[in-house]
PDB file of C-alpha atoms in Angstrom:
ATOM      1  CA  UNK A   1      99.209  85.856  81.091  1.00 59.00           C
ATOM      2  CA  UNK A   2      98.496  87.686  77.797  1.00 77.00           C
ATOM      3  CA  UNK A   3      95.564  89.026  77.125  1.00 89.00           C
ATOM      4  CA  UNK A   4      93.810  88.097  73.484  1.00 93.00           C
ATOM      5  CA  UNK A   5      90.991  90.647  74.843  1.00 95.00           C
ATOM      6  CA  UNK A   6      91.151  93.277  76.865  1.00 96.00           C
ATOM      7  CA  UNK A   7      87.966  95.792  77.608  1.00 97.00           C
ATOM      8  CA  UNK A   8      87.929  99.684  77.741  1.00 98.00           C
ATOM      9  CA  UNK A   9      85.764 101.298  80.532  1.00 98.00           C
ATOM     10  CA  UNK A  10      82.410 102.111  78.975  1.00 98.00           C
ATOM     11  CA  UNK A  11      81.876 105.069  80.612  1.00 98.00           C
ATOM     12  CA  UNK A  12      78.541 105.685  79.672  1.00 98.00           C
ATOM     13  CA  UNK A  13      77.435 102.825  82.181  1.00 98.00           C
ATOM     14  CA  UNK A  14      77.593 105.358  85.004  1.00 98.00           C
ATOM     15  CA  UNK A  15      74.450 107.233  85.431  1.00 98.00           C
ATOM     16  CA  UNK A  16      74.525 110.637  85.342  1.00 97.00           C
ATOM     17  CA  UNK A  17      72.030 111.080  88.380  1.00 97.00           C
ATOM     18  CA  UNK A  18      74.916 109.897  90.579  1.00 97.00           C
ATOM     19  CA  UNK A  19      77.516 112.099  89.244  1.00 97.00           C
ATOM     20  CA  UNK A  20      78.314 115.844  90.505  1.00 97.00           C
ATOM     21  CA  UNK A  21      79.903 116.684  86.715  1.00 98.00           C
ATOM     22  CA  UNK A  22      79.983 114.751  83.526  1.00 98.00           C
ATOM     23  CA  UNK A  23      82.682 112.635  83.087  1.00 98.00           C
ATOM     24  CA  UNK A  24      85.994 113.190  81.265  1.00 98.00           C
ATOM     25  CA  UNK A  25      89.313 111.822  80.570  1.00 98.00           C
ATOM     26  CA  UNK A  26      93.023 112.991  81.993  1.00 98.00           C
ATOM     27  CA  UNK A  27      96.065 112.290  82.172  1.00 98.00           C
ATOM     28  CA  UNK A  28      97.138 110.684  85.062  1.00 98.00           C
ATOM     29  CA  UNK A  29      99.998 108.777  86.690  1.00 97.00           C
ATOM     30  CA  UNK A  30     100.266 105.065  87.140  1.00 97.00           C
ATOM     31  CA  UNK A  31     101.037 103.018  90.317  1.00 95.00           C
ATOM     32  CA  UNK A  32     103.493 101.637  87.700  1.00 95.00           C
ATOM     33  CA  UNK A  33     104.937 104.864  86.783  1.00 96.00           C
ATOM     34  CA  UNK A  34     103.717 105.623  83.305  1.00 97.00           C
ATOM     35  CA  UNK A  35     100.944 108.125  82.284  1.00 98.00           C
ATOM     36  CA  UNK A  36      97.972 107.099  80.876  1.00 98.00           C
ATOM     37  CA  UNK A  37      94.622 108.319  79.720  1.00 98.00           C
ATOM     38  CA  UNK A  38      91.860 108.286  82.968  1.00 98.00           C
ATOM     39  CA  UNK A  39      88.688 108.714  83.431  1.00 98.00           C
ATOM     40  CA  UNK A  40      87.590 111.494  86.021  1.00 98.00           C
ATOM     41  CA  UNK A  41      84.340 110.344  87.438  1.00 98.00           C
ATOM     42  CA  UNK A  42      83.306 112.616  90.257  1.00 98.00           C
ATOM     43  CA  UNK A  43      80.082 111.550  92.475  1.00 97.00           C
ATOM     44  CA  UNK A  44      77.351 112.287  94.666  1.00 94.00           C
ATOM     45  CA  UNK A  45      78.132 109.461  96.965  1.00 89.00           C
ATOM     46  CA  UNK A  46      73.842 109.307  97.035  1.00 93.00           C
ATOM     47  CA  UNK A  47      72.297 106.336  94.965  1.00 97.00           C
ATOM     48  CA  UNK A  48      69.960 107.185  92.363  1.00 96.00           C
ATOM     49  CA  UNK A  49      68.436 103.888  91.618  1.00 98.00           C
ATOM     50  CA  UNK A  50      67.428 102.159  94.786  1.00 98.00           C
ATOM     51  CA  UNK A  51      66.227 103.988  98.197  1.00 97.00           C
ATOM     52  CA  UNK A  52      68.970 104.124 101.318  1.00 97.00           C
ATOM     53  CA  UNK A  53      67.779 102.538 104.578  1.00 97.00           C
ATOM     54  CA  UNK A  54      66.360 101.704 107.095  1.00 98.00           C
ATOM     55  CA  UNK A  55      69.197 101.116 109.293  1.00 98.00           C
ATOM     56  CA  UNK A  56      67.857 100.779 112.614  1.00 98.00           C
ATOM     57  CA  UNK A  57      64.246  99.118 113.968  1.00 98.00           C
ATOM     58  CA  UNK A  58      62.556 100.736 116.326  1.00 98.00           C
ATOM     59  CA  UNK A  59      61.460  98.274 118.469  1.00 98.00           C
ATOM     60  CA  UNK A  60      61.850  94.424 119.074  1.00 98.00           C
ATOM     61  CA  UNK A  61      58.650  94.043 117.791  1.00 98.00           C
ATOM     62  CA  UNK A  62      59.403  95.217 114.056  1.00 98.00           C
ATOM     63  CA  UNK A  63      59.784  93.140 111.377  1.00 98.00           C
ATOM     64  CA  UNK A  64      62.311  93.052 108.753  1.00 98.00           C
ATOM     65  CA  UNK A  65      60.866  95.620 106.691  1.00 98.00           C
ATOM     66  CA  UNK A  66      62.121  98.054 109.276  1.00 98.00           C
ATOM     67  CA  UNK A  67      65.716  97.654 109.572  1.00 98.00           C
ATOM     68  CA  UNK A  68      68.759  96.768 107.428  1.00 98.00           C
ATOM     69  CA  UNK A  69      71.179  93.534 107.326  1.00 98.00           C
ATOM     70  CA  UNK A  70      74.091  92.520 109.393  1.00 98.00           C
ATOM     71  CA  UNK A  71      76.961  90.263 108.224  1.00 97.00           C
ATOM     72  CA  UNK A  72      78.443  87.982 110.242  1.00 95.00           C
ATOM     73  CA  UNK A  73      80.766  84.338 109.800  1.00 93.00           C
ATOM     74  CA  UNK A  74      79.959  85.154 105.923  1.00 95.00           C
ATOM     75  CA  UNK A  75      75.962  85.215 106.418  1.00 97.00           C
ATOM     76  CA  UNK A  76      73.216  87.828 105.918  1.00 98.00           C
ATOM     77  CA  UNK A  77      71.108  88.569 108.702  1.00 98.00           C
ATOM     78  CA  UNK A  78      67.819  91.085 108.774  1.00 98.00           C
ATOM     79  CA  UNK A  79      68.122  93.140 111.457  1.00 98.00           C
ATOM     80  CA  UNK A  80      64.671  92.980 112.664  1.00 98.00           C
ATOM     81  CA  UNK A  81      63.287  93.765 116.241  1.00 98.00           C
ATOM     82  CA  UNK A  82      64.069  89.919 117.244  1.00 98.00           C
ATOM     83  CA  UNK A  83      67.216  89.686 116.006  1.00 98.00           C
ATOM     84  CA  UNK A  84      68.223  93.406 118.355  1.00 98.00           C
ATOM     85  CA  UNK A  85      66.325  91.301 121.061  1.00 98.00           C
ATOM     86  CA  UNK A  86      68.604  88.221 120.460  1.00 98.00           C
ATOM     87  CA  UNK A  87      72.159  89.852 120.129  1.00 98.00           C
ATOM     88  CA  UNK A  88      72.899  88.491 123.589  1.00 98.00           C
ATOM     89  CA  UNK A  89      72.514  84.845 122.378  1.00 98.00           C
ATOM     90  CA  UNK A  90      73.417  85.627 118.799  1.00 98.00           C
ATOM     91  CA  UNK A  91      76.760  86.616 120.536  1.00 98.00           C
ATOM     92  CA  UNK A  92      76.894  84.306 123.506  1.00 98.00           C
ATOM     93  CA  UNK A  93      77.782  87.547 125.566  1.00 98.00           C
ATOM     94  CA  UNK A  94      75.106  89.242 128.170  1.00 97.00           C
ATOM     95  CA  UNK A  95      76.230  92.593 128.286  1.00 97.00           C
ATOM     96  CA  UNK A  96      74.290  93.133 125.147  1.00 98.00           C
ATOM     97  CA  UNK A  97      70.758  94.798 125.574  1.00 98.00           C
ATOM     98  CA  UNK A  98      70.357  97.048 123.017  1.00 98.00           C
ATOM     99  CA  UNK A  99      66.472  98.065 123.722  1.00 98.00           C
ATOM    100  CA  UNK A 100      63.895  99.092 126.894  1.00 98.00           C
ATOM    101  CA  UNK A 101      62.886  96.456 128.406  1.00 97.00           C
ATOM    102  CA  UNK A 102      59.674  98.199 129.230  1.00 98.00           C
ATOM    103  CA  UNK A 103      58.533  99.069 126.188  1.00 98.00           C
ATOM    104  CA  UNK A 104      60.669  97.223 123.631  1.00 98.00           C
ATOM    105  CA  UNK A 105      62.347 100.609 121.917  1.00 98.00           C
ATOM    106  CA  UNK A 106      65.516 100.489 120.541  1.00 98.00           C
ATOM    107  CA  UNK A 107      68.233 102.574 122.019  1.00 98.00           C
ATOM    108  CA  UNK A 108      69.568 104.244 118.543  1.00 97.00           C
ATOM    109  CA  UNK A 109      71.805 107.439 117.568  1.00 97.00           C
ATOM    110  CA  UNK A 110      69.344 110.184 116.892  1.00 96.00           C
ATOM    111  CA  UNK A 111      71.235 113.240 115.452  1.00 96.00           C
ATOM    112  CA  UNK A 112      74.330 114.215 113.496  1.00 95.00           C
ATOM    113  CA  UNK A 113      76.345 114.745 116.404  1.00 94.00           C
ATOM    114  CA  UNK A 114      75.263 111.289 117.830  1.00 95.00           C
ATOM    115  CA  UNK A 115      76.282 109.738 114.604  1.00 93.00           C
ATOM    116  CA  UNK A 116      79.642 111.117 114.752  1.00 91.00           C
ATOM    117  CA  UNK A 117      80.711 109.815 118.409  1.00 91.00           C
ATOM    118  CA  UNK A 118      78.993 106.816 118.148  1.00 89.00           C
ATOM    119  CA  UNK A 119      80.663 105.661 115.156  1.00 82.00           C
ATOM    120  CA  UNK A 120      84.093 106.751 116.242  1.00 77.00           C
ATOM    121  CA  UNK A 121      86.807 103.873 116.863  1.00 70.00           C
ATOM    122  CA  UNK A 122      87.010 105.584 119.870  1.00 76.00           C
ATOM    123  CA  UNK A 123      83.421 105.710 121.225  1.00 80.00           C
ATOM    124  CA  UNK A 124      83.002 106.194 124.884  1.00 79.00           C
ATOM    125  CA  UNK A 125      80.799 104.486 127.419  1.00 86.00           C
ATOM    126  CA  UNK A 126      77.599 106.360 126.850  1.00 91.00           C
ATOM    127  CA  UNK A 127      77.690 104.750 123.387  1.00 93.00           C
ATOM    128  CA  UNK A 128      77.480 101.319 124.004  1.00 94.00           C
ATOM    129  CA  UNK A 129      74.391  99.175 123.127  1.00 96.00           C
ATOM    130  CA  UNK A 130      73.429 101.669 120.971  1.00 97.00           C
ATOM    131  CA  UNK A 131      72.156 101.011 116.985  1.00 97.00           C
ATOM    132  CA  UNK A 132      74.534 103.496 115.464  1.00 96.00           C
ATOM    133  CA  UNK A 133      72.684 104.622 112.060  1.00 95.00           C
ATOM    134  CA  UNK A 134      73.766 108.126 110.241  1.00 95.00           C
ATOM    135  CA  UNK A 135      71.482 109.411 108.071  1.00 96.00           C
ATOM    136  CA  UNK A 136      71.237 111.192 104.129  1.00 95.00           C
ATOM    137  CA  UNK A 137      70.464 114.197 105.370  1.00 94.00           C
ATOM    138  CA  UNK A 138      73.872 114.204 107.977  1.00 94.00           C
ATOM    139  CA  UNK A 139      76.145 114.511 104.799  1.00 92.00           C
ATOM    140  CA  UNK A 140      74.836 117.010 102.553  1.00 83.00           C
ATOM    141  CA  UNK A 141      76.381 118.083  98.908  1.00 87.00           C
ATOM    142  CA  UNK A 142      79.173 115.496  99.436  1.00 92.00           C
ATOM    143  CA  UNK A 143      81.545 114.647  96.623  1.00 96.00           C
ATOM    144  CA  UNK A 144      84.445 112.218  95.347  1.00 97.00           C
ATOM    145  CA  UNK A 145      86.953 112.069  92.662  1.00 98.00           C
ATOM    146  CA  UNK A 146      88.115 109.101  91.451  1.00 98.00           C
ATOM    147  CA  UNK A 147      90.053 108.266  88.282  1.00 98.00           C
ATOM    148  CA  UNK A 148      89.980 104.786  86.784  1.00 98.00           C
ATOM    149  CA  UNK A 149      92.389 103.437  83.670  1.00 98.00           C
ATOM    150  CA  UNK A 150      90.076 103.875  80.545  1.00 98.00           C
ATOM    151  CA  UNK A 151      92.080 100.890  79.593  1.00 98.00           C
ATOM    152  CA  UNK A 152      93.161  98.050  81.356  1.00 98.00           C
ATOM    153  CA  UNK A 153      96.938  97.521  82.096  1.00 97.00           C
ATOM    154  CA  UNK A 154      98.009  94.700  83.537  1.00 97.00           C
ATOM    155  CA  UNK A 155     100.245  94.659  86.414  1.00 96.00           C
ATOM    156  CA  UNK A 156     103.973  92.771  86.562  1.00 93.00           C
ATOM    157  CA  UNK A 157     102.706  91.741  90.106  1.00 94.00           C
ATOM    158  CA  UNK A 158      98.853  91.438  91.094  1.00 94.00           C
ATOM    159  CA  UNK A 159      98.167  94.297  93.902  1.00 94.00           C
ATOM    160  CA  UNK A 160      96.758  92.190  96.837  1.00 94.00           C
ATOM    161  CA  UNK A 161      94.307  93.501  99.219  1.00 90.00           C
ATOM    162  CA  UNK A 162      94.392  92.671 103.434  1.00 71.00           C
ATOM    163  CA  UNK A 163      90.966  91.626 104.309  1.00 58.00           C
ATOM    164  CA  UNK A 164      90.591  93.896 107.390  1.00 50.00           C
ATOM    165  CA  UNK A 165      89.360  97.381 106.932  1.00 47.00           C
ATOM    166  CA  UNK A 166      91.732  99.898 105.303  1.00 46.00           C
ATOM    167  CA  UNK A 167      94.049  99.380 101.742  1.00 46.00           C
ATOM    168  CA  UNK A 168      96.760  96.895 101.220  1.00 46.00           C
ATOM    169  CA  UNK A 169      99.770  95.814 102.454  1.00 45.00           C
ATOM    170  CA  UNK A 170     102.100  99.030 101.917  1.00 47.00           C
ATOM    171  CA  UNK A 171     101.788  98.708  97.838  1.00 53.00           C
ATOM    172  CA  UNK A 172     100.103 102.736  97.854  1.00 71.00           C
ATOM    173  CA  UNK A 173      96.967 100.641  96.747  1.00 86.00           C
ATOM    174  CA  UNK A 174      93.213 102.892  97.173  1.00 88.00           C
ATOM    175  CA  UNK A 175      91.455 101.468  99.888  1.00 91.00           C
ATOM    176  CA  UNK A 176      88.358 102.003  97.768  1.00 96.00           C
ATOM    177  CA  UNK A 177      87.937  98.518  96.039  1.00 97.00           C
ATOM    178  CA  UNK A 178      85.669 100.124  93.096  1.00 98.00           C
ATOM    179  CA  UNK A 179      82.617 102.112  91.581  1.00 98.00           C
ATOM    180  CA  UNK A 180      79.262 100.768  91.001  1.00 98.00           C
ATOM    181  CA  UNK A 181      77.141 102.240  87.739  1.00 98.00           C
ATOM    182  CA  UNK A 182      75.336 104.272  90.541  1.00 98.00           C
ATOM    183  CA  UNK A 183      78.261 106.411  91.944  1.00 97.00           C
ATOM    184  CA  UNK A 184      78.476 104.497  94.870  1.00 98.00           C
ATOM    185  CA  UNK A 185      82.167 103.061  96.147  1.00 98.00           C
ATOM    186  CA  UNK A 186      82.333  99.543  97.083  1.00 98.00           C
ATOM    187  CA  UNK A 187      84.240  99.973 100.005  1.00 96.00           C
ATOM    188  CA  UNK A 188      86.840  97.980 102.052  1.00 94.00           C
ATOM    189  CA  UNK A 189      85.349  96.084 104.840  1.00 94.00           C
ATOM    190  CA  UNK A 190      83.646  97.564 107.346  1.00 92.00           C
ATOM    191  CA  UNK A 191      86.007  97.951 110.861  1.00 90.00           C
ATOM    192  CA  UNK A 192      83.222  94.995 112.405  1.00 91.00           C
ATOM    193  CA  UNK A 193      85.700  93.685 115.287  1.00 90.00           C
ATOM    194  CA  UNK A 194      85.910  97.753 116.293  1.00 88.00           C
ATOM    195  CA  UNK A 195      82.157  98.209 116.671  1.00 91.00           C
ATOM    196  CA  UNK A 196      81.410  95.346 118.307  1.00 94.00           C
ATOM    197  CA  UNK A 197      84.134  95.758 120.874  1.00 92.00           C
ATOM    198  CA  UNK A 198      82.050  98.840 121.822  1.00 92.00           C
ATOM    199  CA  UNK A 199      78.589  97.317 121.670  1.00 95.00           C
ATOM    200  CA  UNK A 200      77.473  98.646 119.149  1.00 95.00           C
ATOM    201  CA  UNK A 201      75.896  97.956 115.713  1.00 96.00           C
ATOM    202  CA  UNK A 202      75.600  99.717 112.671  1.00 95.00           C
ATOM    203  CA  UNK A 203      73.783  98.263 110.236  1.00 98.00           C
ATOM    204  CA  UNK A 204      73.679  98.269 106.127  1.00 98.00           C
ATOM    205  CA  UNK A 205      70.754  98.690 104.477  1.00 98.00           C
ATOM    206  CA  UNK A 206      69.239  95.981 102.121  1.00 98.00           C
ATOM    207  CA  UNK A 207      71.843  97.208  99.302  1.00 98.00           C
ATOM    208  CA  UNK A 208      74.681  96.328 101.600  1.00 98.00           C
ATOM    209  CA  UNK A 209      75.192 100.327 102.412  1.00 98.00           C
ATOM    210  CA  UNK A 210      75.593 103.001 104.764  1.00 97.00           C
ATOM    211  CA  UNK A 211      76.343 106.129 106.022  1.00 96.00           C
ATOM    212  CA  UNK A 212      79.827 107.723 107.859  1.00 91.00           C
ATOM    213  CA  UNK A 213      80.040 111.483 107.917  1.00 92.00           C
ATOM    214  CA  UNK A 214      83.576 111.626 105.549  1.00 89.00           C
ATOM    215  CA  UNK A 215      82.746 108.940 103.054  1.00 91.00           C
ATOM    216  CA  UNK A 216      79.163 109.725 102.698  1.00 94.00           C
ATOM    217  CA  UNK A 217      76.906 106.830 101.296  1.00 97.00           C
ATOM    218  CA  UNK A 218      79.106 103.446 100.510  1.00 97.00           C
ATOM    219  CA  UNK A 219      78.902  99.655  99.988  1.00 98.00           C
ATOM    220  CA  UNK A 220      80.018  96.700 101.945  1.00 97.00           C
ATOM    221  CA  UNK A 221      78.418  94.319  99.947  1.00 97.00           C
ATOM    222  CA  UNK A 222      76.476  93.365  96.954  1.00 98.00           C
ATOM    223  CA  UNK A 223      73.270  92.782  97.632  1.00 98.00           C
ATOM    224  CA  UNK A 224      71.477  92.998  93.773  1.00 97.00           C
ATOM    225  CA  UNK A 225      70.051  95.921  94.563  1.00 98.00           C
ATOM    226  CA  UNK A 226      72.029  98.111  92.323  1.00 98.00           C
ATOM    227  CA  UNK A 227      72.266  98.848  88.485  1.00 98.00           C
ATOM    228  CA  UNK A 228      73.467  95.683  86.993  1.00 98.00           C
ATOM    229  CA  UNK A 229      74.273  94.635  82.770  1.00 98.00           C
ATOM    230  CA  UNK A 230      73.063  91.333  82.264  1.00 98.00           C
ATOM    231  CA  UNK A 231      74.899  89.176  79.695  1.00 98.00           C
ATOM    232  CA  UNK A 232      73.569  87.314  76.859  1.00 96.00           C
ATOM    233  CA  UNK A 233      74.807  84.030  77.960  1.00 97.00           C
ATOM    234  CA  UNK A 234      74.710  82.762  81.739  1.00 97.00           C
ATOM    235  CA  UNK A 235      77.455  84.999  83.280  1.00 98.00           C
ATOM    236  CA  UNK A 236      76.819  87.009  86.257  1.00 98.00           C
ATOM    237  CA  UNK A 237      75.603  90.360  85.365  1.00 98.00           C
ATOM    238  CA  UNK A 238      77.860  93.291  85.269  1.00 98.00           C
ATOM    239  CA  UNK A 239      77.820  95.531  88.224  1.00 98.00           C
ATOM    240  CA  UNK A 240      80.862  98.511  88.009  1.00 98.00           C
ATOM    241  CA  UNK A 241      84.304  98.891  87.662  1.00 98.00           C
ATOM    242  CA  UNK A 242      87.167  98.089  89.926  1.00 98.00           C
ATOM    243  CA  UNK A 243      89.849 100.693  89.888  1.00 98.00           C
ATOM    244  CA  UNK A 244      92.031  99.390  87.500  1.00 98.00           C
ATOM    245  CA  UNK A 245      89.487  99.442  85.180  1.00 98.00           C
ATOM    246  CA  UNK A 246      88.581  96.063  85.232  1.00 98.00           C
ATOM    247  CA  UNK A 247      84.710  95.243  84.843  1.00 98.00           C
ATOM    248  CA  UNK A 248      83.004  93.846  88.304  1.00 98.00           C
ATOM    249  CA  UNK A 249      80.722  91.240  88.112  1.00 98.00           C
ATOM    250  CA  UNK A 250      78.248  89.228  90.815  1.00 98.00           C
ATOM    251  CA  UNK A 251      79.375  86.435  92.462  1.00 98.00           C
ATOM    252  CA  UNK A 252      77.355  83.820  91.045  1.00 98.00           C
ATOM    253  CA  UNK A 253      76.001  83.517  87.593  1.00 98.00           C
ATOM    254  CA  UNK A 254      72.348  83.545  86.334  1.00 97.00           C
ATOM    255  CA  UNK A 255      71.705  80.111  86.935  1.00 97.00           C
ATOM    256  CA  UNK A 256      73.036  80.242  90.323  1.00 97.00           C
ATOM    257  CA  UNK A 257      76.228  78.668  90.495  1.00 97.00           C
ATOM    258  CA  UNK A 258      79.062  80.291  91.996  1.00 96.00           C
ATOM    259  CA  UNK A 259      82.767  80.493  90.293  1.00 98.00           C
ATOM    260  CA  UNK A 260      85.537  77.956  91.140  1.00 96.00           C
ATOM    261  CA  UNK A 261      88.178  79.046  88.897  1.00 97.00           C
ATOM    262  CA  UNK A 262      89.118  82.954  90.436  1.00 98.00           C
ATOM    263  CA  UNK A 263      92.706  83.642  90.847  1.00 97.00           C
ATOM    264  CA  UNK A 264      93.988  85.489  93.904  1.00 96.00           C
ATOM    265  CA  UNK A 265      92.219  88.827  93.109  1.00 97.00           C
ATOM    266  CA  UNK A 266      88.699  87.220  92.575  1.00 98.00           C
ATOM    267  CA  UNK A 267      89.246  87.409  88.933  1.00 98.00           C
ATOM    268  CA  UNK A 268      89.689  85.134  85.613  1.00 98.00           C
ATOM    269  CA  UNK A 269      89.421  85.517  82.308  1.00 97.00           C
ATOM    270  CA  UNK A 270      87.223  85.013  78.951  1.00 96.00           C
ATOM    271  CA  UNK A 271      86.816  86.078  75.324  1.00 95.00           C
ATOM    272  CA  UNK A 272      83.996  88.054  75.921  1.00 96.00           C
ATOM    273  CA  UNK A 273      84.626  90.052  78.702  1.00 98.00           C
ATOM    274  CA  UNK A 274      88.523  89.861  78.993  1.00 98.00           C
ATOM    275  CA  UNK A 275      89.836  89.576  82.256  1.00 98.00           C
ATOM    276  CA  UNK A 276      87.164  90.729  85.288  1.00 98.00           C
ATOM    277  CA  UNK A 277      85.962  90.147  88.789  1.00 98.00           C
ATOM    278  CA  UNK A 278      83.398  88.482  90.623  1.00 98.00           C
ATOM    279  CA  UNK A 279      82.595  89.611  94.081  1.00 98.00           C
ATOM    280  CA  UNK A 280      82.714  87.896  97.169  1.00 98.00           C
ATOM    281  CA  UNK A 281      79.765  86.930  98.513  1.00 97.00           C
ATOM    282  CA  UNK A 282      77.487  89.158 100.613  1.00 95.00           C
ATOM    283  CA  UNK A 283      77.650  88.107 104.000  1.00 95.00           C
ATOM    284  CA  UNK A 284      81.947  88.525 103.486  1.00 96.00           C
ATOM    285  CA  UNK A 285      82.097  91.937 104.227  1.00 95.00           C
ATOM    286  CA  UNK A 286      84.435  91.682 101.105  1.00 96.00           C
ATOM    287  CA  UNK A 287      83.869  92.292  97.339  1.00 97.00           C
ATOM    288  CA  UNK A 288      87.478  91.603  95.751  1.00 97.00           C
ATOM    289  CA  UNK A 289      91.480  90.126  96.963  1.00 96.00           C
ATOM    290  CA  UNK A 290      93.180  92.075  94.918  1.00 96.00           C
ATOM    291  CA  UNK A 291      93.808  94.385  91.832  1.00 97.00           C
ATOM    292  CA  UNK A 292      95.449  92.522  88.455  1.00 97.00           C
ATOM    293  CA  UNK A 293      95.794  96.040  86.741  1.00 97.00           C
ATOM    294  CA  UNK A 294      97.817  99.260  87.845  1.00 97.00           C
ATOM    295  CA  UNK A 295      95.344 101.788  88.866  1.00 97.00           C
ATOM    296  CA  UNK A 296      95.786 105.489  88.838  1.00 96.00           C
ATOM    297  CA  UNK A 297      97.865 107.570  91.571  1.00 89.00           C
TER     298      UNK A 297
END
């Protein structure tokens, strides 16, 4: 398909609160081959326009207020005291007990170091039941570079995406799906199967983040919580930029009503936007299929 439009990154949607250096444009090479003009947008990894956490309640007695959200068979759910308390039913499986049964306090990581085994693949025996949650101040002055197409190309062959954690299917594609206005990646989906094999949890916040010691602050879903460009029609509003340079959009539009027309990438086309994505919803642990663009090496 040709496109009669076609939309150049506006780079001046990122905010500069979430990025370590202003950004600027390079050279860069293809996944196709050829060289074209990127943007280099490094960032803080650290939102600047909504608050990280809470992760993990503190007892089976809090209310929503003091955790994060869980996803699960494509559904939200606020990880409250009751739902800790209910993980046994909630996954028909009895070796969960993931608080005191004295006084209702929920067995959580507590330090850096805690953090880091806990949310290992690898985690040992003195880790499970335990609400893994890693915190701002674990990471520091982190920073990424990414580069994204400042315009569009579209790919001979649509890059397609697995749907389990990691990249694609042996295409060289980023595992990072794309950048939201804030800095912050949307992420591929979070290794769930892993951390519940080890009974554990680790919670997102109520932006559909958190926290691993290497990547620093990321999303696993859209929530609405970030910086978002509303349209002046109905359309979703506009919420970053996948890495081909493609504009990402929520997944239903401002009346309400999801999109039934998305190719295999979670993308279509039209005259105002050009060719874009919506996301997945949030309880998918996914945001897009695929990339319909060649992205930078």
């Amino acid at each position: 398909m040709k496109d009669t439009v076609t939309v150049p990154v506006k780079s001046s949607l990122f905010l500069s609160e979430g990025l370590a250096e202003p950004v600027s444009v390079v050279t860069r090479t293809l996944s196709d081959g050829t060289k074209a003009e990127c943007y280099k947008i490094v960032v803080k990894s650290i939102p600047s326009d909504h608050n990280m956490g809470p992760w993990c309640p503190e007892n089976i007695t809090d209310d929503s207020s003091a955790g994060g959200i869980w996803m699960e068979g494509g559904n939200v759910y606020d990880v409250d005291g009751a739902f800790i308390k209910n993980l046994a039913s909630f996954y028909n499986d009895n070796t969960w007990m993931m608080y005191d049964a004295n006084t209702g306090a929920i067995i959580k990581t507590g330090t850096k170091e805690e953090c880091a085994d806990a949310a290992n693949p690898n985690v040992g025996e003195e880790y499970k039941n335990f609400c893994v949650e890693c915190m701002p101040s674990y990471v520091g002055d982190i920073t990424h570079t990414y580069y994204i197409p400042v315009r569009p190309k579209v790919a001979v062959r649509p890059y397609k995406y697995s749907r389990g954690p990691g990249g694609g299917l042996g295409r060289r594609m980023p595992s990072v799906r794309g950048l939201a206005f804030n800095g912050v990646v949307f992420d591929a989906p979070a290794p769930v199967d892993r951390i519940l094999e080890a009974y554990t949890l680790a919670p997102f916040d109520d932006a559909g983040g958190h926290i691993n010691l290497a990547a620093g602050y990321h999303y696993h879903a859209a929530t609405g919580l970030s910086t978002k460009i509303y349209q002046s029609d109905i359309h979703a509003a506009m919420i970053g930029y996948a890495m081909d340079g493609y504009g990402i959009y929520e997944n239903k539009d401002a009346e309400g009503n999801s999109y039934h027309d998305l190719d295999a990438s979670r993308g279509h086309y039209d005259s105002s936007r050009g060719y874009h994505y919506h996301v997945d919803k949030a309880g998918s642990n996914n945001f897009i299929d695929g990339l319909r663009g060649e992205f930078a090496e």
